Structures are given as structure tokens and as C-alpha cells.
Amino acid sequence: MRLTPTERDRLLIFTAAELARARRARGVRLNVPEATALIADTVCEAARDGRRLAEAIEAGRTVLTADDILPGVADVVTTLQVEAVFEDGTRLCVIDDPFRGAGSLGPEAPGAALPGDGAGYEPAEPTVRLQVRNTAPVPVTVTSHFHFFEANPRLAFDRAAAFGMRLAVPAGSSVRFDAGAVVEVGLLPIGGDRIVIGFAGLVDGPLDAPGARDAALAKATACGYLTNFEQEESR
């Protein structure tokens, strides 16, 4: 059986979550990876059951309490993000305060982030600007480092121009496209080795390989993705 990288990641989360459930059932308090996997799996399964975004997030936020986790876990895991497959497509679920305020150490917590003054940070200028129209009946959110070419199929924009690009926004942030709205976005080339694995499965390898963009465009078209701004969702 051939699995995509996204499917392999989902199975890894499920396996870790099953281990966490077994340990919790024995009365063992969960560590960071176990608690994270159990929350993420709960959200993904809620989406798979047909629940809406807010309901899936609430399921993840309430699955564990302070009594289920080791001391310090709530101070480390303050926010959790997981992409889940809903009936209307893949959507980012952001679970803030997943243990209902169980953390208490504040800036002294293990792994706590201490904000700096921002000196020396210069935001990069976008190299491409695109008009994006959301033809879906629900809002769509795309995160900063998602391969924008592979964003939700109901977003209508010039996908060829977005190949190998990501949103020109700070890491960890996102852009929301309300239903029916048109939003202009700035894009930057994906850096590093420029190897894309996972996401929506339209690309699985080096972005700059010969024929990679044409093959990805053909696959996107075959899978029903809108590939230009003027397209409308098929009814």
C-alpha cells in the first residue's frame, strides 16, 4: 500500500495518540509528545466525523485536563496547530490554551519564549503579488509556510505563478480568505533545499526539478483545483 507523506504523518499521530490513551488509562500522566499527539488526533477524528471547525477545536481543547499531564507540560504546550480534513477540505485548527489555563510558570516555564525588541528584523519584500478569490461557502485559512500552489482547491488564483512560493507573512501567522472574498497576497520563494513533501500531495520532491511545475499543474487540474483567478467552482 502506497501512502502519501501526509497520510504517513496522520498514522504516526494516531499511533502516538493510541499510546497516550493506553498510558492515561493506566493512570500514567502524559508528557509533551503524548499530550500533543492525543489532542491532534482528537481534532482530526472530530473533523473526520463531520463536525465543524469550532467543534473540532473544542473537542481537542477539552480532551485532557491538568490531572492528565505531567507538571510543566501546560507551560510548554500553550498553542497547538494541526491540519485536519473536513467535509469542505483541509483546514488549519489552532488550539489555544489546550489545558484550560493549567500552566502557571509564565516566562519561567521550560521552553518559554521571551520576546525581544525586534531589532535587526527586516520583513522580506514579496516577489509575486496575486489576487485570490475564495469560491467556497466557508472561510479558508492558509499558514505562512504552506506551499501556496497547493492551497485549498476552491481558492481561485494563478497557481502557475504561485508554484514554489509561500505567503510573505511572519512565520507561524496565516491569511484568512472569507467566503466569496477577493484578497491580494504577497508571495516569496520557498527557501532552503526547495524540496516539498506532503501538503496536498501535488508535489513530492524538488521544486526545481525539470518538468516539476508542469506535472504539478496537470495533477492540480485533474484533481479539480481552480488554477486561475477567473475560474468558478463547479456546481
PDB file of C-alpha atoms in Angstrom:
ATOM      1  CA  MET A   1       0.000   0.000   0.000  1.00  0.00           C
ATOM      2  CA  ARG A   2       1.419   3.358  -1.068  1.00  0.00           C
ATOM      3  CA  LEU A   3       0.827   6.218   1.357  1.00  0.00           C
ATOM      4  CA  THR A   4       1.468   9.908   0.803  1.00  0.00           C
ATOM      5  CA  PRO A   5       3.698  11.737   3.312  1.00  0.00           C
ATOM      6  CA  THR A   6       0.580  13.392   4.744  1.00  0.00           C
ATOM      7  CA  GLU A   7      -1.065  10.008   5.278  1.00  0.00           C
ATOM      8  CA  ARG A   8       2.093   8.673   6.935  1.00  0.00           C
ATOM      9  CA  ASP A   9       2.130  11.666   9.282  1.00  0.00           C
ATOM     10  CA  ARG A  10      -1.518  11.053  10.149  1.00  0.00           C
ATOM     11  CA  LEU A  11      -0.796   7.417  11.018  1.00  0.00           C
ATOM     12  CA  LEU A  12       2.159   8.495  13.176  1.00  0.00           C
ATOM     13  CA  ILE A  13      -0.082  10.897  15.108  1.00  0.00           C
ATOM     14  CA  PHE A  14      -2.701   8.161  15.535  1.00  0.00           C
ATOM     15  CA  THR A  15      -0.128   5.640  16.795  1.00  0.00           C
ATOM     16  CA  ALA A  16       1.302   8.107  19.314  1.00  0.00           C
ATOM     17  CA  ALA A  17      -2.214   9.039  20.415  1.00  0.00           C
ATOM     18  CA  GLU A  18      -3.122   5.380  20.979  1.00  0.00           C
ATOM     19  CA  LEU A  19      -0.022   5.009  23.168  1.00  0.00           C
ATOM     20  CA  ALA A  20      -1.073   8.118  25.099  1.00  0.00           C
ATOM     21  CA  ARG A  21      -4.596   6.747  25.582  1.00  0.00           C
ATOM     22  CA  ALA A  22      -3.241   3.448  26.887  1.00  0.00           C
ATOM     23  CA  ARG A  23      -0.918   5.175  29.334  1.00  0.00           C
ATOM     24  CA  ARG A  24      -3.630   7.535  30.536  1.00  0.00           C
ATOM     25  CA  ALA A  25      -5.934   4.547  31.086  1.00  0.00           C
ATOM     26  CA  ARG A  26      -3.232   3.038  33.355  1.00  0.00           C
ATOM     27  CA  GLY A  27      -3.085   6.265  35.342  1.00  0.00           C
ATOM     28  CA  VAL A  28       0.193   7.478  33.838  1.00  0.00           C
ATOM     29  CA  ARG A  29       0.394  11.241  33.366  1.00  0.00           C
ATOM     30  CA  LEU A  30       1.304  12.286  29.819  1.00  0.00           C
ATOM     31  CA  ASN A  31       4.429  14.071  28.611  1.00  0.00           C
ATOM     32  CA  VAL A  32       4.604  16.700  25.849  1.00  0.00           C
ATOM     33  CA  PRO A  33       4.681  14.371  22.772  1.00  0.00           C
ATOM     34  CA  GLU A  34       1.932  12.167  24.188  1.00  0.00           C
ATOM     35  CA  ALA A  35      -0.377  15.046  25.097  1.00  0.00           C
ATOM     36  CA  THR A  36       0.257  16.775  21.768  1.00  0.00           C
ATOM     37  CA  ALA A  37      -0.488  13.609  19.774  1.00  0.00           C
ATOM     38  CA  LEU A  38      -3.699  12.892  21.698  1.00  0.00           C
ATOM     39  CA  ILE A  39      -5.046  16.415  21.195  1.00  0.00           C
ATOM     40  CA  ALA A  40      -4.115  16.442  17.496  1.00  0.00           C
ATOM     41  CA  ASP A  41      -5.697  13.034  16.923  1.00  0.00           C
ATOM     42  CA  THR A  42      -8.887  14.099  18.698  1.00  0.00           C
ATOM     43  CA  VAL A  43      -9.213  17.139  16.430  1.00  0.00           C
ATOM     44  CA  CYS A  44      -8.554  15.118  13.264  1.00  0.00           C
ATOM     45  CA  GLU A  45     -11.090  12.458  14.220  1.00  0.00           C
ATOM     46  CA  ALA A  46     -13.708  15.084  15.062  1.00  0.00           C
ATOM     47  CA  ALA A  47     -13.228  16.533  11.579  1.00  0.00           C
ATOM     48  CA  ARG A  48     -13.470  13.048  10.069  1.00  0.00           C
ATOM     49  CA  ASP A  49     -16.765  12.524  11.921  1.00  0.00           C
ATOM     50  CA  GLY A  50     -18.242  15.530  10.122  1.00  0.00           C
ATOM     51  CA  ARG A  51     -18.002  18.092  12.917  1.00  0.00           C
ATOM     52  CA  ARG A  52     -17.308  21.719  12.041  1.00  0.00           C
ATOM     53  CA  LEU A  53     -14.087  23.610  12.701  1.00  0.00           C
ATOM     54  CA  ALA A  54     -15.140  25.192  16.004  1.00  0.00           C
ATOM     55  CA  GLU A  55     -16.471  21.870  17.279  1.00  0.00           C
ATOM     56  CA  ALA A  56     -13.279  20.015  16.368  1.00  0.00           C
ATOM     57  CA  ILE A  57     -11.151  22.642  18.126  1.00  0.00           C
ATOM     58  CA  GLU A  58     -13.332  22.439  21.228  1.00  0.00           C
ATOM     59  CA  ALA A  59     -13.002  18.639  21.242  1.00  0.00           C
ATOM     60  CA  GLY A  60      -9.207  18.995  21.228  1.00  0.00           C
ATOM     61  CA  ARG A  61      -9.285  21.650  23.955  1.00  0.00           C
ATOM     62  CA  THR A  62     -11.325  19.504  26.346  1.00  0.00           C
ATOM     63  CA  VAL A  63      -9.858  16.024  25.844  1.00  0.00           C
ATOM     64  CA  LEU A  64      -7.179  16.493  28.538  1.00  0.00           C
ATOM     65  CA  THR A  65      -7.094  18.220  31.916  1.00  0.00           C
ATOM     66  CA  ALA A  66      -4.276  19.261  34.242  1.00  0.00           C
ATOM     67  CA  ASP A  67      -4.649  15.924  36.060  1.00  0.00           C
ATOM     68  CA  ASP A  68      -3.796  14.020  32.855  1.00  0.00           C
ATOM     69  CA  ILE A  69      -0.408  15.653  32.188  1.00  0.00           C
ATOM     70  CA  LEU A  70       2.984  15.928  33.839  1.00  0.00           C
ATOM     71  CA  PRO A  71       3.989  19.154  35.610  1.00  0.00           C
ATOM     72  CA  GLY A  72       5.295  21.727  33.128  1.00  0.00           C
ATOM     73  CA  VAL A  73       3.528  20.303  30.066  1.00  0.00           C
ATOM     74  CA  ALA A  74       0.856  23.015  30.112  1.00  0.00           C
ATOM     75  CA  ASP A  75       3.603  25.666  30.229  1.00  0.00           C
ATOM     76  CA  VAL A  76       5.312  24.213  27.150  1.00  0.00           C
ATOM     77  CA  VAL A  77       2.228  23.373  25.048  1.00  0.00           C
ATOM     78  CA  THR A  78       0.371  26.676  25.090  1.00  0.00           C
ATOM     79  CA  THR A  79      -0.838  26.511  21.470  1.00  0.00           C
ATOM     80  CA  LEU A  80      -1.206  23.576  19.123  1.00  0.00           C
ATOM     81  CA  GLN A  81      -1.828  23.671  15.364  1.00  0.00           C
ATOM     82  CA  VAL A  82      -2.947  20.728  13.257  1.00  0.00           C
ATOM     83  CA  GLU A  83      -4.354  20.473   9.743  1.00  0.00           C
ATOM     84  CA  ALA A  84      -7.475  18.318   9.645  1.00  0.00           C
ATOM     85  CA  VAL A  85      -9.573  17.105   6.727  1.00  0.00           C
ATOM     86  CA  PHE A  86     -13.152  18.400   6.942  1.00  0.00           C
ATOM     87  CA  GLU A  87     -16.036  17.782   4.562  1.00  0.00           C
ATOM     88  CA  ASP A  88     -15.183  21.037   2.771  1.00  0.00           C
ATOM     89  CA  GLY A  89     -11.422  20.459   2.587  1.00  0.00           C
ATOM     90  CA  THR A  90      -8.269  20.671   4.672  1.00  0.00           C
ATOM     91  CA  ARG A  91      -8.330  23.417   7.289  1.00  0.00           C
ATOM     92  CA  LEU A  92      -5.918  24.601   9.959  1.00  0.00           C
ATOM     93  CA  CYS A  93      -7.099  24.074  13.529  1.00  0.00           C
ATOM     94  CA  VAL A  94      -5.469  26.302  16.155  1.00  0.00           C
ATOM     95  CA  ILE A  95      -5.997  25.091  19.733  1.00  0.00           C
ATOM     96  CA  ASP A  96      -5.104  27.858  22.172  1.00  0.00           C
ATOM     97  CA  ASP A  97      -4.802  27.094  25.883  1.00  0.00           C
ATOM     98  CA  PRO A  98      -5.386  23.341  25.329  1.00  0.00           C
ATOM     99  CA  PHE A  99      -5.389  22.555  29.066  1.00  0.00           C
ATOM    100  CA  ARG A 100      -7.742  25.338  30.184  1.00  0.00           C
ATOM    101  CA  GLY A 101      -5.217  27.561  31.948  1.00  0.00           C
ATOM    102  CA  ALA A 102      -3.358  24.744  33.717  1.00  0.00           C
ATOM    103  CA  GLY A 103       0.015  26.449  33.120  1.00  0.00           C
ATOM    104  CA  SER A 104       1.325  28.611  35.916  1.00  0.00           C
ATOM    105  CA  LEU A 105       5.025  29.252  35.439  1.00  0.00           C
ATOM    106  CA  GLY A 106       4.757  32.041  32.859  1.00  0.00           C
ATOM    107  CA  PRO A 107       8.126  33.198  31.488  1.00  0.00           C
ATOM    108  CA  GLU A 108       9.919  30.804  33.859  1.00  0.00           C
ATOM    109  CA  ALA A 109       8.317  27.745  32.222  1.00  0.00           C
ATOM    110  CA  PRO A 110      10.609  25.239  30.490  1.00  0.00           C
ATOM    111  CA  GLY A 111      10.915  26.200  26.856  1.00  0.00           C
ATOM    112  CA  ALA A 112       9.189  29.551  27.364  1.00  0.00           C
ATOM    113  CA  ALA A 113       9.716  32.149  24.628  1.00  0.00           C
ATOM    114  CA  LEU A 114      10.979  35.520  25.811  1.00  0.00           C
ATOM    115  CA  PRO A 115      10.084  38.340  23.407  1.00  0.00           C
ATOM    116  CA  GLY A 116      12.882  40.551  22.178  1.00  0.00           C
ATOM    117  CA  ASP A 117      12.803  44.130  20.957  1.00  0.00           C
ATOM    118  CA  GLY A 118      12.643  43.133  17.281  1.00  0.00           C
ATOM    119  CA  ALA A 119      15.919  44.872  16.435  1.00  0.00           C
ATOM    120  CA  GLY A 120      17.512  43.637  13.239  1.00  0.00           C
ATOM    121  CA  TYR A 121      14.374  42.075  11.808  1.00  0.00           C
ATOM    122  CA  GLU A 122      13.547  43.288   8.326  1.00  0.00           C
ATOM    123  CA  PRO A 123      10.494  41.699   6.703  1.00  0.00           C
ATOM    124  CA  ALA A 124      11.187  40.409   3.208  1.00  0.00           C
ATOM    125  CA  GLU A 125       9.507  42.113   0.277  1.00  0.00           C
ATOM    126  CA  PRO A 126       7.150  39.882  -1.754  1.00  0.00           C
ATOM    127  CA  THR A 127       8.428  38.889  -5.180  1.00  0.00           C
ATOM    128  CA  VAL A 128       4.951  37.987  -6.510  1.00  0.00           C
ATOM    129  CA  ARG A 129       1.550  39.518  -5.818  1.00  0.00           C
ATOM    130  CA  LEU A 130      -1.643  37.655  -6.699  1.00  0.00           C
ATOM    131  CA  GLN A 131      -5.370  38.212  -6.493  1.00  0.00           C
ATOM    132  CA  VAL A 132      -7.030  35.284  -4.735  1.00  0.00           C
ATOM    133  CA  ARG A 133     -10.794  34.651  -4.699  1.00  0.00           C
ATOM    134  CA  ASN A 134     -12.411  32.194  -2.309  1.00  0.00           C
ATOM    135  CA  THR A 135     -15.204  30.397  -4.169  1.00  0.00           C
ATOM    136  CA  ALA A 136     -16.008  28.136  -1.203  1.00  0.00           C
ATOM    137  CA  PRO A 137     -19.038  28.801   1.025  1.00  0.00           C
ATOM    138  CA  VAL A 138     -16.797  28.881   4.119  1.00  0.00           C
ATOM    139  CA  PRO A 139     -13.647  30.821   5.104  1.00  0.00           C
ATOM    140  CA  VAL A 140     -10.268  29.318   4.182  1.00  0.00           C
ATOM    141  CA  THR A 141      -7.061  29.945   6.138  1.00  0.00           C
ATOM    142  CA  VAL A 142      -3.545  29.383   4.754  1.00  0.00           C
ATOM    143  CA  THR A 143      -0.493  29.401   7.017  1.00  0.00           C
ATOM    144  CA  SER A 144       2.786  31.211   6.413  1.00  0.00           C
ATOM    145  CA  HIS A 145       4.926  28.347   5.130  1.00  0.00           C
ATOM    146  CA  PHE A 146       2.312  26.275   3.322  1.00  0.00           C
ATOM    147  CA  HIS A 147       3.214  25.726  -0.344  1.00  0.00           C
ATOM    148  CA  PHE A 148       0.685  28.224  -1.683  1.00  0.00           C
ATOM    149  CA  PHE A 149       0.400  26.426  -5.014  1.00  0.00           C
ATOM    150  CA  GLU A 150      -1.254  23.548  -3.088  1.00  0.00           C
ATOM    151  CA  ALA A 151      -3.658  25.698  -1.049  1.00  0.00           C
ATOM    152  CA  ASN A 152      -7.363  24.833  -0.873  1.00  0.00           C
ATOM    153  CA  PRO A 153      -8.697  23.800  -4.322  1.00  0.00           C
ATOM    154  CA  ARG A 154     -11.599  26.261  -4.032  1.00  0.00           C
ATOM    155  CA  LEU A 155      -9.226  29.224  -3.972  1.00  0.00           C
ATOM    156  CA  ALA A 156      -9.087  30.699  -7.480  1.00  0.00           C
ATOM    157  CA  PHE A 157      -5.727  32.256  -8.398  1.00  0.00           C
ATOM    158  CA  ASP A 158      -2.841  31.893 -10.828  1.00  0.00           C
ATOM    159  CA  ARG A 159      -1.389  28.659  -9.470  1.00  0.00           C
ATOM    160  CA  ALA A 160       1.385  28.550 -12.056  1.00  0.00           C
ATOM    161  CA  ALA A 161       2.730  31.846 -10.687  1.00  0.00           C
ATOM    162  CA  ALA A 162       2.457  30.518  -7.126  1.00  0.00           C
ATOM    163  CA  PHE A 163       4.481  27.371  -7.758  1.00  0.00           C
ATOM    164  CA  GLY A 164       7.352  27.125  -5.278  1.00  0.00           C
ATOM    165  CA  MET A 165       6.042  30.088  -3.275  1.00  0.00           C
ATOM    166  CA  ARG A 166       4.802  30.750   0.254  1.00  0.00           C
ATOM    167  CA  LEU A 167       2.982  33.677   1.848  1.00  0.00           C
ATOM    168  CA  ALA A 168       5.129  36.722   2.625  1.00  0.00           C
ATOM    169  CA  VAL A 169       3.953  36.892   6.244  1.00  0.00           C
ATOM    170  CA  PRO A 170       5.769  36.214   9.548  1.00  0.00           C
ATOM    171  CA  ALA A 171       6.410  32.558  10.414  1.00  0.00           C
ATOM    172  CA  GLY A 172       3.500  30.996  12.283  1.00  0.00           C
ATOM    173  CA  SER A 173       0.936  33.522  11.088  1.00  0.00           C
ATOM    174  CA  SER A 174      -1.736  32.991   8.459  1.00  0.00           C
ATOM    175  CA  VAL A 175      -4.022  34.707   5.953  1.00  0.00           C
ATOM    176  CA  ARG A 176      -7.787  34.242   6.058  1.00  0.00           C
ATOM    177  CA  PHE A 177      -9.907  34.236   2.904  1.00  0.00           C
ATOM    178  CA  ASP A 178     -13.559  34.812   3.746  1.00  0.00           C
ATOM    179  CA  ALA A 179     -16.224  33.124   1.642  1.00  0.00           C
ATOM    180  CA  GLY A 180     -16.600  34.983  -1.661  1.00  0.00           C
ATOM    181  CA  ALA A 181     -13.861  37.483  -0.804  1.00  0.00           C
ATOM    182  CA  VAL A 182     -11.011  38.628  -3.051  1.00  0.00           C
ATOM    183  CA  VAL A 183      -7.685  39.118  -1.253  1.00  0.00           C
ATOM    184  CA  GLU A 184      -4.358  40.260  -2.672  1.00  0.00           C
ATOM    185  CA  VAL A 185      -1.427  38.308  -1.242  1.00  0.00           C
ATOM    186  CA  GLY A 186       2.326  38.680  -1.494  1.00  0.00           C
ATOM    187  CA  LEU A 187       4.415  35.567  -2.060  1.00  0.00           C
ATOM    188  CA  LEU A 188       8.064  34.650  -1.521  1.00  0.00           C
ATOM    189  CA  PRO A 189      10.055  31.701  -2.910  1.00  0.00           C
ATOM    190  CA  ILE A 190      10.349  28.744  -0.554  1.00  0.00           C
ATOM    191  CA  GLY A 191      13.951  28.696   0.669  1.00  0.00           C
ATOM    192  CA  GLY A 192      16.420  26.051   1.738  1.00  0.00           C
ATOM    193  CA  ASP A 193      16.799  22.975  -0.464  1.00  0.00           C
ATOM    194  CA  ARG A 194      13.402  23.720  -2.053  1.00  0.00           C
ATOM    195  CA  ILE A 195      12.108  20.195  -1.552  1.00  0.00           C
ATOM    196  CA  VAL A 196       8.351  19.956  -0.937  1.00  0.00           C
ATOM    197  CA  ILE A 197       6.866  16.815   0.610  1.00  0.00           C
ATOM    198  CA  GLY A 198       3.316  16.411   1.882  1.00  0.00           C
ATOM    199  CA  PHE A 199       0.935  19.390   1.889  1.00  0.00           C
ATOM    200  CA  ALA A 200      -1.854  18.480  -0.589  1.00  0.00           C
ATOM    201  CA  GLY A 201       0.212  15.874  -2.429  1.00  0.00           C
ATOM    202  CA  LEU A 202       0.507  17.818  -5.696  1.00  0.00           C
ATOM    203  CA  VAL A 203       4.294  17.981  -5.346  1.00  0.00           C
ATOM    204  CA  ASP A 204       6.502  15.346  -3.763  1.00  0.00           C
ATOM    205  CA  GLY A 205      10.133  16.261  -4.311  1.00  0.00           C
ATOM    206  CA  PRO A 206      12.425  19.054  -5.566  1.00  0.00           C
ATOM    207  CA  LEU A 207      10.585  22.125  -6.774  1.00  0.00           C
ATOM    208  CA  ASP A 208      13.241  22.947  -9.344  1.00  0.00           C
ATOM    209  CA  ALA A 209      13.416  19.507 -10.974  1.00  0.00           C
ATOM    210  CA  PRO A 210      12.822  19.537 -14.751  1.00  0.00           C
ATOM    211  CA  GLY A 211       9.112  19.366 -15.511  1.00  0.00           C
ATOM    212  CA  ALA A 212       8.085  19.588 -11.831  1.00  0.00           C
ATOM    213  CA  ARG A 213       5.811  22.613 -12.281  1.00  0.00           C
ATOM    214  CA  ASP A 214       4.081  21.270 -15.405  1.00  0.00           C
ATOM    215  CA  ALA A 215       3.479  17.910 -13.733  1.00  0.00           C
ATOM    216  CA  ALA A 216       2.070  19.591 -10.625  1.00  0.00           C
ATOM    217  CA  LEU A 217      -0.240  21.793 -12.713  1.00  0.00           C
ATOM    218  CA  ALA A 218      -1.524  18.784 -14.614  1.00  0.00           C
ATOM    219  CA  LYS A 219      -2.202  16.954 -11.359  1.00  0.00           C
ATOM    220  CA  ALA A 220      -3.943  20.000  -9.877  1.00  0.00           C
ATOM    221  CA  THR A 221      -6.215  20.286 -12.910  1.00  0.00           C
ATOM    222  CA  ALA A 222      -7.024  16.557 -12.789  1.00  0.00           C
ATOM    223  CA  CYS A 223      -7.886  16.847  -9.086  1.00  0.00           C
ATOM    224  CA  GLY A 224     -10.301  19.740  -9.660  1.00  0.00           C
ATOM    225  CA  TYR A 225      -8.192  22.621  -8.354  1.00  0.00           C
ATOM    226  CA  LEU A 226      -9.045  26.093  -9.618  1.00  0.00           C
ATOM    227  CA  THR A 227      -5.911  27.246 -11.424  1.00  0.00           C
ATOM    228  CA  ASN A 228      -6.701  30.831 -12.408  1.00  0.00           C
ATOM    229  CA  PHE A 229      -8.475  33.820 -10.901  1.00  0.00           C
ATOM    230  CA  GLU A 230     -11.366  33.816 -13.383  1.00  0.00           C
ATOM    231  CA  GLN A 231     -12.486  30.231 -12.681  1.00  0.00           C
ATOM    232  CA  GLU A 232     -15.671  29.454 -10.781  1.00  0.00           C
ATOM    233  CA  GLU A 233     -16.354  26.446  -8.598  1.00  0.00           C
ATOM    234  CA  SER A 234     -18.270  23.748 -10.484  1.00  0.00           C
ATOM    235  CA  ARG A 235     -21.775  23.245  -9.182  1.00  0.00           C
TER     236      ARG A 235
END
